[in-house]
Each structure stands twice: as structure tokens, then as C-alpha cells.
Amino acid sequence: MDRNIQTQAIVLSVRKYGELHKAVTILSPDLGLVDAIIFGGRKGKKTALAPLFSISTLQLYHNPLKKEYSVTEGESSFIPQAITEDLACTYTASFFCEIISKTPTDEPEQTFSLLSEALTALEADCGARKRITAAFIWKLMQISGTAPDLEYCPVCDRKYADDETLFFSNPMNTPCCKSCSDSEYIVLMPGSRRYLRYTMGMDFCTAASVVLNHAAEQRIYLYMLRWASVFAQTQLRTLNDLLSF
Ligand SMILES: [Zn+2]
């Protein structure tokens, strides 16, 4: 592999690395998830390199012996401002980045596009964060091939009635009919299922612009957050922050 690589990247997390340096986790459409060091990133000019949630073109250097990437240069095309000024919005962006960093993808290009669009939508309208979040989780499931069947119960193969409420099967990790379920924690109401069927296959921005009334938006939002915790198959640190709003 080339030692010098140019790639687009979204910065998912930033942390200290020794006294002088920073380490970042980035999502690249070419390389997927990458941990990289910014040497001297805590002092001088390099502090501005690769800020959290930014979208940039980065120059990476790959050291094959140490199996280590470092960021040498970068130019950001998107640096969030509204997101960082609003706490609920910051938590939302952190949640998007955490779920992506914990669910390795075979489709880094599509995941990169989705996250870029979601952060851009959030920056443009923090007030729409709940429907942006619902559309984001739903699209992420579709990209990863884990979107469930919303027409037939996957356990007993029965076709759902239009106004049927769905429950959840933990062993199969999927919504199912009431008699096949073992959990009443994740309940999909008929209105929320209609929303998911309606927006399935839409591109992210179109789906995120579908406006729901307040109660319906809250229902689908909480449902998708619960579902996200199952989908990620690991504890999401940012989920409790988000649920406190
Ligand atoms: Zn069933």
C-alpha cells in the first residue's frame, strides 16, 4: 500500500495522545474506519487539523512497520458550528459517530455519504434532529442489510394486518408478531410502521424531510433509538445522553 494516501474523511472522535499529540478515529469512503495520530496536534497550527465531526480531505501517512496512520495535512469542507453550539445536537452527532464506529461496515462509501448528509442536515436545522435521527438509523440498517421485513412476521411467516402492532424477538433480533415475541420493550405502532414502509428505499435527505406530527415523531424517534441499541450489539455510551433530552 502507498505510504502517502489522500482520502476524504469524517472525524468521528478526537482524543489526547501523549502531551503533544492527538489521535482521531475517521471514517473514509476508501479505507473504512481508521485510527490516526496527528503529531503535534495539540499545539500551534496543527490544532485546527481534523476537528470533531468535520468533513475533510486528509493526507495520511501509513507506516507499515508500526501499522500506524498519521494525518499530515488536511482541508475541511465542512466544520460544524450550529451542532457544537446546541447540546442536544452535539449529543446527536456524537451518537451518529459512535454507532458508526461500533458497527464496522462492508459499505464504507455508502456509510460515508449517509453520515455526511446526516451531519449536514443537522447543522442546517438542529430542531429537526429527531426526524434526522430516525431517518439516519433506518438508512444505516438498510445499508447494512439488517432492515427487517415489515410485511411478514419472520418467525411464523404470517402477513401482518395493516393496523397491526409489532413486537420484538430477541433471539432473532427483529420485529415480529405478538405471539412470536419475547419482549414488549420494543413495540412498533402501526403509524411508525407506515412511516418506515413509506420512507424505505428513499434517499436519506428525502426521508429526513418527511414531517410528522409531534407525537408521531417522538414515537418513531424513541423506537429507532431502542432499535439502534439492539442493532449495534453493544452498549452505546451516547444513548443515555440523548435520551435525557
Ligand atoms: Zn409471528
PDB file of C-alpha atoms and ligand atoms in Angstrom:
ATOM      1  CA  MET A   1       0.000   0.000   0.000  1.00  0.00           C
ATOM      2  CA  ASP A   2       1.146   3.563  -0.741  1.00  0.00           C
ATOM      3  CA  ARG A   3       2.674   5.283   2.219  1.00  0.00           C
ATOM      4  CA  ASN A   4       1.052   8.595   1.359  1.00  0.00           C
ATOM      5  CA  ILE A   5      -2.683   8.429   0.898  1.00  0.00           C
ATOM      6  CA  GLN A   6      -5.182  11.157   0.161  1.00  0.00           C
ATOM      7  CA  THR A   7      -8.724  10.462   1.253  1.00  0.00           C
ATOM      8  CA  GLN A   8     -11.935  12.129   2.301  1.00  0.00           C
ATOM      9  CA  ALA A   9     -12.726  11.639   5.963  1.00  0.00           C
ATOM     10  CA  ILE A  10     -15.259  12.404   8.655  1.00  0.00           C
ATOM     11  CA  VAL A  11     -13.798  12.766  12.136  1.00  0.00           C
ATOM     12  CA  LEU A  12     -15.788  10.513  14.466  1.00  0.00           C
ATOM     13  CA  SER A  13     -13.778  11.083  17.641  1.00  0.00           C
ATOM     14  CA  VAL A  14     -10.802  13.061  18.888  1.00  0.00           C
ATOM     15  CA  ARG A  15      -8.697  12.274  21.945  1.00  0.00           C
ATOM     16  CA  LYS A  16      -5.371  13.196  23.550  1.00  0.00           C
ATOM     17  CA  TYR A  17      -2.316  11.220  22.562  1.00  0.00           C
ATOM     18  CA  GLY A  18       0.505  11.979  24.969  1.00  0.00           C
ATOM     19  CA  GLU A  19       1.185  15.569  25.925  1.00  0.00           C
ATOM     20  CA  LEU A  20       1.605  16.985  22.446  1.00  0.00           C
ATOM     21  CA  HIS A  21      -0.381  14.845  20.058  1.00  0.00           C
ATOM     22  CA  LYS A  22      -3.956  13.980  19.172  1.00  0.00           C
ATOM     23  CA  ALA A  23      -5.486  10.741  17.967  1.00  0.00           C
ATOM     24  CA  VAL A  24      -8.584  10.654  15.780  1.00  0.00           C
ATOM     25  CA  THR A  25     -10.920   7.965  14.507  1.00  0.00           C
ATOM     26  CA  ILE A  26     -12.046   8.736  10.995  1.00  0.00           C
ATOM     27  CA  LEU A  27     -14.451   7.232   8.501  1.00  0.00           C
ATOM     28  CA  SER A  28     -13.024   7.187   4.995  1.00  0.00           C
ATOM     29  CA  PRO A  29     -15.009   6.078   1.920  1.00  0.00           C
ATOM     30  CA  ASP A  30     -11.848   4.300   0.691  1.00  0.00           C
ATOM     31  CA  LEU A  31     -10.400   2.839   3.896  1.00  0.00           C
ATOM     32  CA  GLY A  32     -13.410   2.468   6.215  1.00  0.00           C
ATOM     33  CA  LEU A  33     -12.691   3.123   9.905  1.00  0.00           C
ATOM     34  CA  VAL A  34      -9.139   4.271  10.609  1.00  0.00           C
ATOM     35  CA  ASP A  35      -7.339   5.398  13.772  1.00  0.00           C
ATOM     36  CA  ALA A  36      -4.727   8.039  13.018  1.00  0.00           C
ATOM     37  CA  ILE A  37      -2.359  10.204  15.003  1.00  0.00           C
ATOM     38  CA  ILE A  38      -1.897  13.936  14.499  1.00  0.00           C
ATOM     39  CA  PHE A  39       1.668  14.514  15.671  1.00  0.00           C
ATOM     40  CA  GLY A  40       1.931  17.913  17.326  1.00  0.00           C
ATOM     41  CA  GLY A  41      -1.873  18.178  17.104  1.00  0.00           C
ATOM     42  CA  ARG A  42      -2.283  19.867  20.469  1.00  0.00           C
ATOM     43  CA  LYS A  43      -0.123  22.890  19.774  1.00  0.00           C
ATOM     44  CA  GLY A  44       0.290  25.526  17.085  1.00  0.00           C
ATOM     45  CA  LYS A  45      -1.120  25.313  13.584  1.00  0.00           C
ATOM     46  CA  LYS A  46      -1.970  21.640  13.745  1.00  0.00           C
ATOM     47  CA  THR A  47      -4.643  22.137  16.441  1.00  0.00           C
ATOM     48  CA  ALA A  48      -7.019  23.180  13.641  1.00  0.00           C
ATOM     49  CA  LEU A  49      -6.454  19.949  11.736  1.00  0.00           C
ATOM     50  CA  ALA A  50      -9.372  17.494  11.612  1.00  0.00           C
ATOM     51  CA  PRO A  51     -11.808  18.914  14.213  1.00  0.00           C
ATOM     52  CA  LEU A  52     -14.586  16.692  15.595  1.00  0.00           C
ATOM     53  CA  PHE A  53     -17.483  15.989  13.148  1.00  0.00           C
ATOM     54  CA  SER A  54     -15.644  17.782  10.315  1.00  0.00           C
ATOM     55  CA  ILE A  55     -15.553  16.506   6.735  1.00  0.00           C
ATOM     56  CA  SER A  56     -12.147  16.931   5.156  1.00  0.00           C
ATOM     57  CA  THR A  57      -9.742  15.829   2.515  1.00  0.00           C
ATOM     58  CA  LEU A  58      -6.837  14.445   4.513  1.00  0.00           C
ATOM     59  CA  GLN A  59      -3.299  13.463   3.635  1.00  0.00           C
ATOM     60  CA  LEU A  60      -2.432  10.335   5.576  1.00  0.00           C
ATOM     61  CA  TYR A  61       0.928   8.715   6.035  1.00  0.00           C
ATOM     62  CA  HIS A  62       0.913   4.977   6.597  1.00  0.00           C
ATOM     63  CA  ASN A  63       3.792   3.402   8.463  1.00  0.00           C
ATOM     64  CA  PRO A  64       3.580  -0.303   7.536  1.00  0.00           C
ATOM     65  CA  LEU A  65       6.114  -1.377  10.185  1.00  0.00           C
ATOM     66  CA  LYS A  66       4.262   0.243  13.063  1.00  0.00           C
ATOM     67  CA  LYS A  67       0.901  -0.397  11.317  1.00  0.00           C
ATOM     68  CA  GLU A  68       0.088   3.189  12.125  1.00  0.00           C
ATOM     69  CA  TYR A  69      -1.575   6.042  10.260  1.00  0.00           C
ATOM     70  CA  SER A  70      -0.858   9.683  10.833  1.00  0.00           C
ATOM     71  CA  VAL A  71      -2.546  12.800   9.449  1.00  0.00           C
ATOM     72  CA  THR A  72      -0.044  15.144   7.854  1.00  0.00           C
ATOM     73  CA  GLU A  73      -2.292  17.725   6.190  1.00  0.00           C
ATOM     74  CA  GLY A  74      -5.936  18.417   5.648  1.00  0.00           C
ATOM     75  CA  GLU A  75      -8.520  20.777   4.279  1.00  0.00           C
ATOM     76  CA  SER A  76     -12.043  20.777   5.717  1.00  0.00           C
ATOM     77  CA  SER A  77     -15.087  21.284   3.507  1.00  0.00           C
ATOM     78  CA  PHE A  78     -17.452  21.095   6.489  1.00  0.00           C
ATOM     79  CA  ILE A  79     -16.778  22.297  10.025  1.00  0.00           C
ATOM     80  CA  PRO A  80     -19.820  22.171  12.288  1.00  0.00           C
ATOM     81  CA  GLN A  81     -20.833  25.273  14.167  1.00  0.00           C
ATOM     82  CA  ALA A  82     -24.564  25.097  14.957  1.00  0.00           C
ATOM     83  CA  ILE A  83     -24.078  21.463  16.047  1.00  0.00           C
ATOM     84  CA  THR A  84     -21.438  22.366  18.619  1.00  0.00           C
ATOM     85  CA  GLU A  85     -23.477  25.299  19.979  1.00  0.00           C
ATOM     86  CA  ASP A  86     -26.508  23.150  20.803  1.00  0.00           C
ATOM     87  CA  LEU A  87     -26.051  20.423  23.409  1.00  0.00           C
ATOM     88  CA  ALA A  88     -28.831  18.128  22.134  1.00  0.00           C
ATOM     89  CA  CYS A  89     -27.415  18.465  18.645  1.00  0.00           C
ATOM     90  CA  THR A  90     -23.870  17.711  19.835  1.00  0.00           C
ATOM     91  CA  TYR A  91     -25.150  14.553  21.536  1.00  0.00           C
ATOM     92  CA  THR A  92     -26.987  13.595  18.352  1.00  0.00           C
ATOM     93  CA  ALA A  93     -23.861  13.971  16.219  1.00  0.00           C
ATOM     94  CA  SER A  94     -21.835  12.028  18.840  1.00  0.00           C
ATOM     95  CA  PHE A  95     -24.424   9.281  18.718  1.00  0.00           C
ATOM     96  CA  PHE A  96     -24.239   9.058  14.892  1.00  0.00           C
ATOM     97  CA  CYS A  97     -20.450   8.816  15.094  1.00  0.00           C
ATOM     98  CA  GLU A  98     -20.462   6.264  17.904  1.00  0.00           C
ATOM     99  CA  ILE A  99     -22.895   3.902  16.219  1.00  0.00           C
ATOM    100  CA  ILE A 100     -20.849   4.051  13.010  1.00  0.00           C
ATOM    101  CA  SER A 101     -17.575   3.485  14.838  1.00  0.00           C
ATOM    102  CA  LYS A 102     -19.043   0.427  16.602  1.00  0.00           C
ATOM    103  CA  THR A 103     -20.684  -1.219  13.590  1.00  0.00           C
ATOM    104  CA  PRO A 104     -17.916  -1.973  11.077  1.00  0.00           C
ATOM    105  CA  THR A 105     -19.283  -1.751   7.575  1.00  0.00           C
ATOM    106  CA  ASP A 106     -18.655  -3.512   4.264  1.00  0.00           C
ATOM    107  CA  GLU A 107     -20.020  -0.402   2.562  1.00  0.00           C
ATOM    108  CA  PRO A 108     -17.782   2.457   3.727  1.00  0.00           C
ATOM    109  CA  GLU A 109     -18.678   4.589   0.703  1.00  0.00           C
ATOM    110  CA  GLN A 110     -22.420   4.474   1.385  1.00  0.00           C
ATOM    111  CA  THR A 111     -21.905   4.896   5.123  1.00  0.00           C
ATOM    112  CA  PHE A 112     -19.671   7.900   4.470  1.00  0.00           C
ATOM    113  CA  SER A 113     -22.334   9.526   2.256  1.00  0.00           C
ATOM    114  CA  LEU A 114     -25.038   8.843   4.831  1.00  0.00           C
ATOM    115  CA  LEU A 115     -23.061  10.347   7.712  1.00  0.00           C
ATOM    116  CA  SER A 116     -22.037  13.392   5.629  1.00  0.00           C
ATOM    117  CA  GLU A 117     -25.663  14.033   4.720  1.00  0.00           C
ATOM    118  CA  ALA A 118     -26.875  13.481   8.286  1.00  0.00           C
ATOM    119  CA  LEU A 119     -24.321  15.899   9.783  1.00  0.00           C
ATOM    120  CA  THR A 120     -25.045  18.489   7.091  1.00  0.00           C
ATOM    121  CA  ALA A 121     -28.810  18.181   7.725  1.00  0.00           C
ATOM    122  CA  LEU A 122     -28.263  18.515  11.467  1.00  0.00           C
ATOM    123  CA  GLU A 123     -26.086  21.602  11.005  1.00  0.00           C
ATOM    124  CA  ALA A 124     -28.784  23.209   8.817  1.00  0.00           C
ATOM    125  CA  ASP A 125     -31.648  22.513  11.225  1.00  0.00           C
ATOM    126  CA  CYS A 126     -30.907  21.347  14.768  1.00  0.00           C
ATOM    127  CA  GLY A 127     -34.648  21.493  15.502  1.00  0.00           C
ATOM    128  CA  ALA A 128     -35.195  18.588  13.103  1.00  0.00           C
ATOM    129  CA  ARG A 129     -32.760  16.341  14.989  1.00  0.00           C
ATOM    130  CA  LYS A 130     -35.353  13.707  15.937  1.00  0.00           C
ATOM    131  CA  ARG A 131     -36.562  13.013  12.433  1.00  0.00           C
ATOM    132  CA  ILE A 132     -32.985  13.211  11.133  1.00  0.00           C
ATOM    133  CA  THR A 133     -32.010  10.596  13.741  1.00  0.00           C
ATOM    134  CA  ALA A 134     -34.902   8.280  12.838  1.00  0.00           C
ATOM    135  CA  ALA A 135     -34.086   8.524   9.123  1.00  0.00           C
ATOM    136  CA  PHE A 136     -30.367   8.019   9.835  1.00  0.00           C
ATOM    137  CA  ILE A 137     -30.826   4.803  11.839  1.00  0.00           C
ATOM    138  CA  TRP A 138     -33.320   3.449   9.325  1.00  0.00           C
ATOM    139  CA  LYS A 139     -30.975   4.127   6.394  1.00  0.00           C
ATOM    140  CA  LEU A 140     -28.000   2.643   8.256  1.00  0.00           C
ATOM    141  CA  MET A 141     -29.953  -0.601   8.738  1.00  0.00           C
ATOM    142  CA  GLN A 142     -30.846  -0.671   5.053  1.00  0.00           C
ATOM    143  CA  ILE A 143     -27.199  -0.149   4.026  1.00  0.00           C
ATOM    144  CA  SER A 144     -26.008  -2.896   6.372  1.00  0.00           C
ATOM    145  CA  GLY A 145     -28.654  -5.317   5.122  1.00  0.00           C
ATOM    146  CA  THR A 146     -30.295  -5.678   8.543  1.00  0.00           C
ATOM    147  CA  ALA A 147     -33.554  -3.855   7.752  1.00  0.00           C
ATOM    148  CA  PRO A 148     -36.333  -6.215   8.837  1.00  0.00           C
ATOM    149  CA  ASP A 149     -39.362  -7.465   6.947  1.00  0.00           C
ATOM    150  CA  LEU A 150     -42.252  -5.101   7.656  1.00  0.00           C
ATOM    151  CA  GLU A 151     -44.841  -7.115   5.732  1.00  0.00           C
ATOM    152  CA  TYR A 152     -44.475 -10.654   7.131  1.00  0.00           C
ATOM    153  CA  CYS A 153     -43.596 -11.988  10.572  1.00  0.00           C
ATOM    154  CA  PRO A 154     -40.142 -13.569  10.111  1.00  0.00           C
ATOM    155  CA  VAL A 155     -40.872 -16.207  12.778  1.00  0.00           C
ATOM    156  CA  CYS A 156     -44.275 -17.609  11.697  1.00  0.00           C
ATOM    157  CA  ASP A 157     -44.387 -16.191   8.138  1.00  0.00           C
ATOM    158  CA  ARG A 158     -47.847 -14.699   8.636  1.00  0.00           C
ATOM    159  CA  LYS A 159     -48.650 -11.468   6.746  1.00  0.00           C
ATOM    160  CA  TYR A 160     -49.214  -8.584   9.137  1.00  0.00           C
ATOM    161  CA  ALA A 161     -52.561  -6.768   9.131  1.00  0.00           C
ATOM    162  CA  ASP A 162     -52.287  -3.100   8.122  1.00  0.00           C
ATOM    163  CA  ASP A 163     -53.134  -1.837  11.597  1.00  0.00           C
ATOM    164  CA  GLU A 164     -51.159  -4.480  13.491  1.00  0.00           C
ATOM    165  CA  THR A 165     -48.744  -3.512  16.266  1.00  0.00           C
ATOM    166  CA  LEU A 166     -45.412  -5.362  16.051  1.00  0.00           C
ATOM    167  CA  PHE A 167     -43.390  -6.645  18.993  1.00  0.00           C
ATOM    168  CA  PHE A 168     -39.853  -7.984  19.130  1.00  0.00           C
ATOM    169  CA  SER A 169     -37.965 -11.260  19.064  1.00  0.00           C
ATOM    170  CA  ASN A 170     -34.655 -11.025  20.925  1.00  0.00           C
ATOM    171  CA  PRO A 171     -33.233 -14.343  19.660  1.00  0.00           C
ATOM    172  CA  MET A 172     -33.818 -13.233  16.064  1.00  0.00           C
ATOM    173  CA  ASN A 173     -33.082  -9.553  16.648  1.00  0.00           C
ATOM    174  CA  THR A 174     -36.088  -8.470  14.658  1.00  0.00           C
ATOM    175  CA  PRO A 175     -39.643  -7.167  14.973  1.00  0.00           C
ATOM    176  CA  CYS A 176     -42.284  -9.907  14.836  1.00  0.00           C
ATOM    177  CA  CYS A 177     -45.949 -10.537  15.629  1.00  0.00           C
ATOM    178  CA  LYS A 178     -47.200 -10.528  19.221  1.00  0.00           C
ATOM    179  CA  SER A 179     -47.497 -14.303  19.607  1.00  0.00           C
ATOM    180  CA  CYS A 180     -43.920 -14.873  18.367  1.00  0.00           C
ATOM    181  CA  SER A 181     -42.392 -12.157  20.559  1.00  0.00           C
ATOM    182  CA  ASP A 182     -40.496 -12.450  23.820  1.00  0.00           C
ATOM    183  CA  SER A 183     -40.234  -8.737  24.508  1.00  0.00           C
ATOM    184  CA  GLU A 184     -42.692  -5.917  24.950  1.00  0.00           C
ATOM    185  CA  TYR A 185     -39.889  -3.382  25.272  1.00  0.00           C
ATOM    186  CA  ILE A 186     -39.610  -2.589  21.569  1.00  0.00           C
ATOM    187  CA  VAL A 187     -43.112  -2.010  20.245  1.00  0.00           C
ATOM    188  CA  LEU A 188     -43.727  -0.773  16.718  1.00  0.00           C
ATOM    189  CA  MET A 189     -47.068   1.030  16.456  1.00  0.00           C
ATOM    190  CA  PRO A 190     -48.968   0.919  13.139  1.00  0.00           C
ATOM    191  CA  GLY A 191     -48.243   4.620  12.410  1.00  0.00           C
ATOM    192  CA  SER A 192     -44.499   4.134  12.919  1.00  0.00           C
ATOM    193  CA  ARG A 193     -44.522   1.063  10.692  1.00  0.00           C
ATOM    194  CA  ARG A 194     -46.316   3.081   7.992  1.00  0.00           C
ATOM    195  CA  TYR A 195     -43.551   5.707   8.253  1.00  0.00           C
ATOM    196  CA  LEU A 196     -40.832   3.045   7.895  1.00  0.00           C
ATOM    197  CA  ARG A 197     -42.560   1.443   4.893  1.00  0.00           C
ATOM    198  CA  TYR A 198     -43.110   4.846   3.298  1.00  0.00           C
ATOM    199  CA  THR A 199     -39.518   6.002   3.692  1.00  0.00           C
ATOM    200  CA  MET A 200     -37.866   2.664   2.897  1.00  0.00           C
ATOM    201  CA  GLY A 201     -35.819   2.985  -0.286  1.00  0.00           C
ATOM    202  CA  MET A 202     -35.966   6.808  -0.239  1.00  0.00           C
ATOM    203  CA  ASP A 203     -32.624   8.572  -0.280  1.00  0.00           C
ATOM    204  CA  PHE A 204     -31.659   9.871   3.158  1.00  0.00           C
ATOM    205  CA  CYS A 205     -32.391  13.574   2.569  1.00  0.00           C
ATOM    206  CA  THR A 206     -35.891  12.892   1.232  1.00  0.00           C
ATOM    207  CA  ALA A 207     -36.650  10.558   4.140  1.00  0.00           C
ATOM    208  CA  ALA A 208     -35.316  13.064   6.688  1.00  0.00           C
ATOM    209  CA  SER A 209     -37.550  15.794   5.277  1.00  0.00           C
ATOM    210  CA  VAL A 210     -40.750  13.785   5.844  1.00  0.00           C
ATOM    211  CA  VAL A 211     -42.502  15.815   8.543  1.00  0.00           C
ATOM    212  CA  LEU A 212     -44.549  14.025  11.204  1.00  0.00           C
ATOM    213  CA  ASN A 213     -46.738  15.457  13.939  1.00  0.00           C
ATOM    214  CA  HIS A 214     -45.016  15.871  17.291  1.00  0.00           C
ATOM    215  CA  ALA A 215     -46.360  12.701  18.942  1.00  0.00           C
ATOM    216  CA  ALA A 216     -45.654  10.514  15.902  1.00  0.00           C
ATOM    217  CA  GLU A 217     -42.152  11.926  15.591  1.00  0.00           C
ATOM    218  CA  GLN A 218     -41.434  11.229  19.267  1.00  0.00           C
ATOM    219  CA  ARG A 219     -42.724   7.642  18.943  1.00  0.00           C
ATOM    220  CA  ILE A 220     -40.622   6.765  15.897  1.00  0.00           C
ATOM    221  CA  TYR A 221     -37.605   8.542  17.402  1.00  0.00           C
ATOM    222  CA  LEU A 222     -37.686   6.531  20.650  1.00  0.00           C
ATOM    223  CA  TYR A 223     -38.402   3.340  18.746  1.00  0.00           C
ATOM    224  CA  MET A 224     -35.405   3.833  16.463  1.00  0.00           C
ATOM    225  CA  LEU A 225     -33.112   4.637  19.416  1.00  0.00           C
ATOM    226  CA  ARG A 226     -34.114   1.396  21.162  1.00  0.00           C
ATOM    227  CA  TRP A 227     -33.650  -0.449  17.950  1.00  0.00           C
ATOM    228  CA  ALA A 228     -30.237   1.139  17.433  1.00  0.00           C
ATOM    229  CA  SER A 229     -29.033  -0.275  20.747  1.00  0.00           C
ATOM    230  CA  VAL A 230     -30.014  -3.767  19.544  1.00  0.00           C
ATOM    231  CA  PHE A 231     -28.571  -3.131  16.083  1.00  0.00           C
ATOM    232  CA  ALA A 232     -25.189  -2.032  17.475  1.00  0.00           C
ATOM    233  CA  GLN A 233     -24.993  -5.207  19.618  1.00  0.00           C
ATOM    234  CA  THR A 234     -23.002  -3.299  22.186  1.00  0.00           C
ATOM    235  CA  GLN A 235     -23.551  -0.574  24.768  1.00  0.00           C
ATOM    236  CA  LEU A 236     -23.773   2.862  23.162  1.00  0.00           C
ATOM    237  CA  ARG A 237     -22.262   5.425  25.514  1.00  0.00           C
ATOM    238  CA  THR A 238     -24.087   8.330  23.903  1.00  0.00           C
ATOM    239  CA  LEU A 239     -27.575   6.786  24.046  1.00  0.00           C
ATOM    240  CA  ASN A 240     -28.303   7.815  27.643  1.00  0.00           C
ATOM    241  CA  ASP A 241     -27.149  11.377  26.926  1.00  0.00           C
ATOM    242  CA  LEU A 242     -29.549  11.529  24.034  1.00  0.00           C
ATOM    243  CA  LEU A 243     -32.465  10.066  25.983  1.00  0.00           C
ATOM    244  CA  SER A 244     -32.040  12.718  28.696  1.00  0.00           C
ATOM    245  CA  PHE A 245     -33.491  15.326  26.307  1.00  0.00           C
TER     246      PHE A 245
HETATM  247 ZN    ZN B   1     -45.304 -14.486  14.145  1.00  0.00          ZN
END
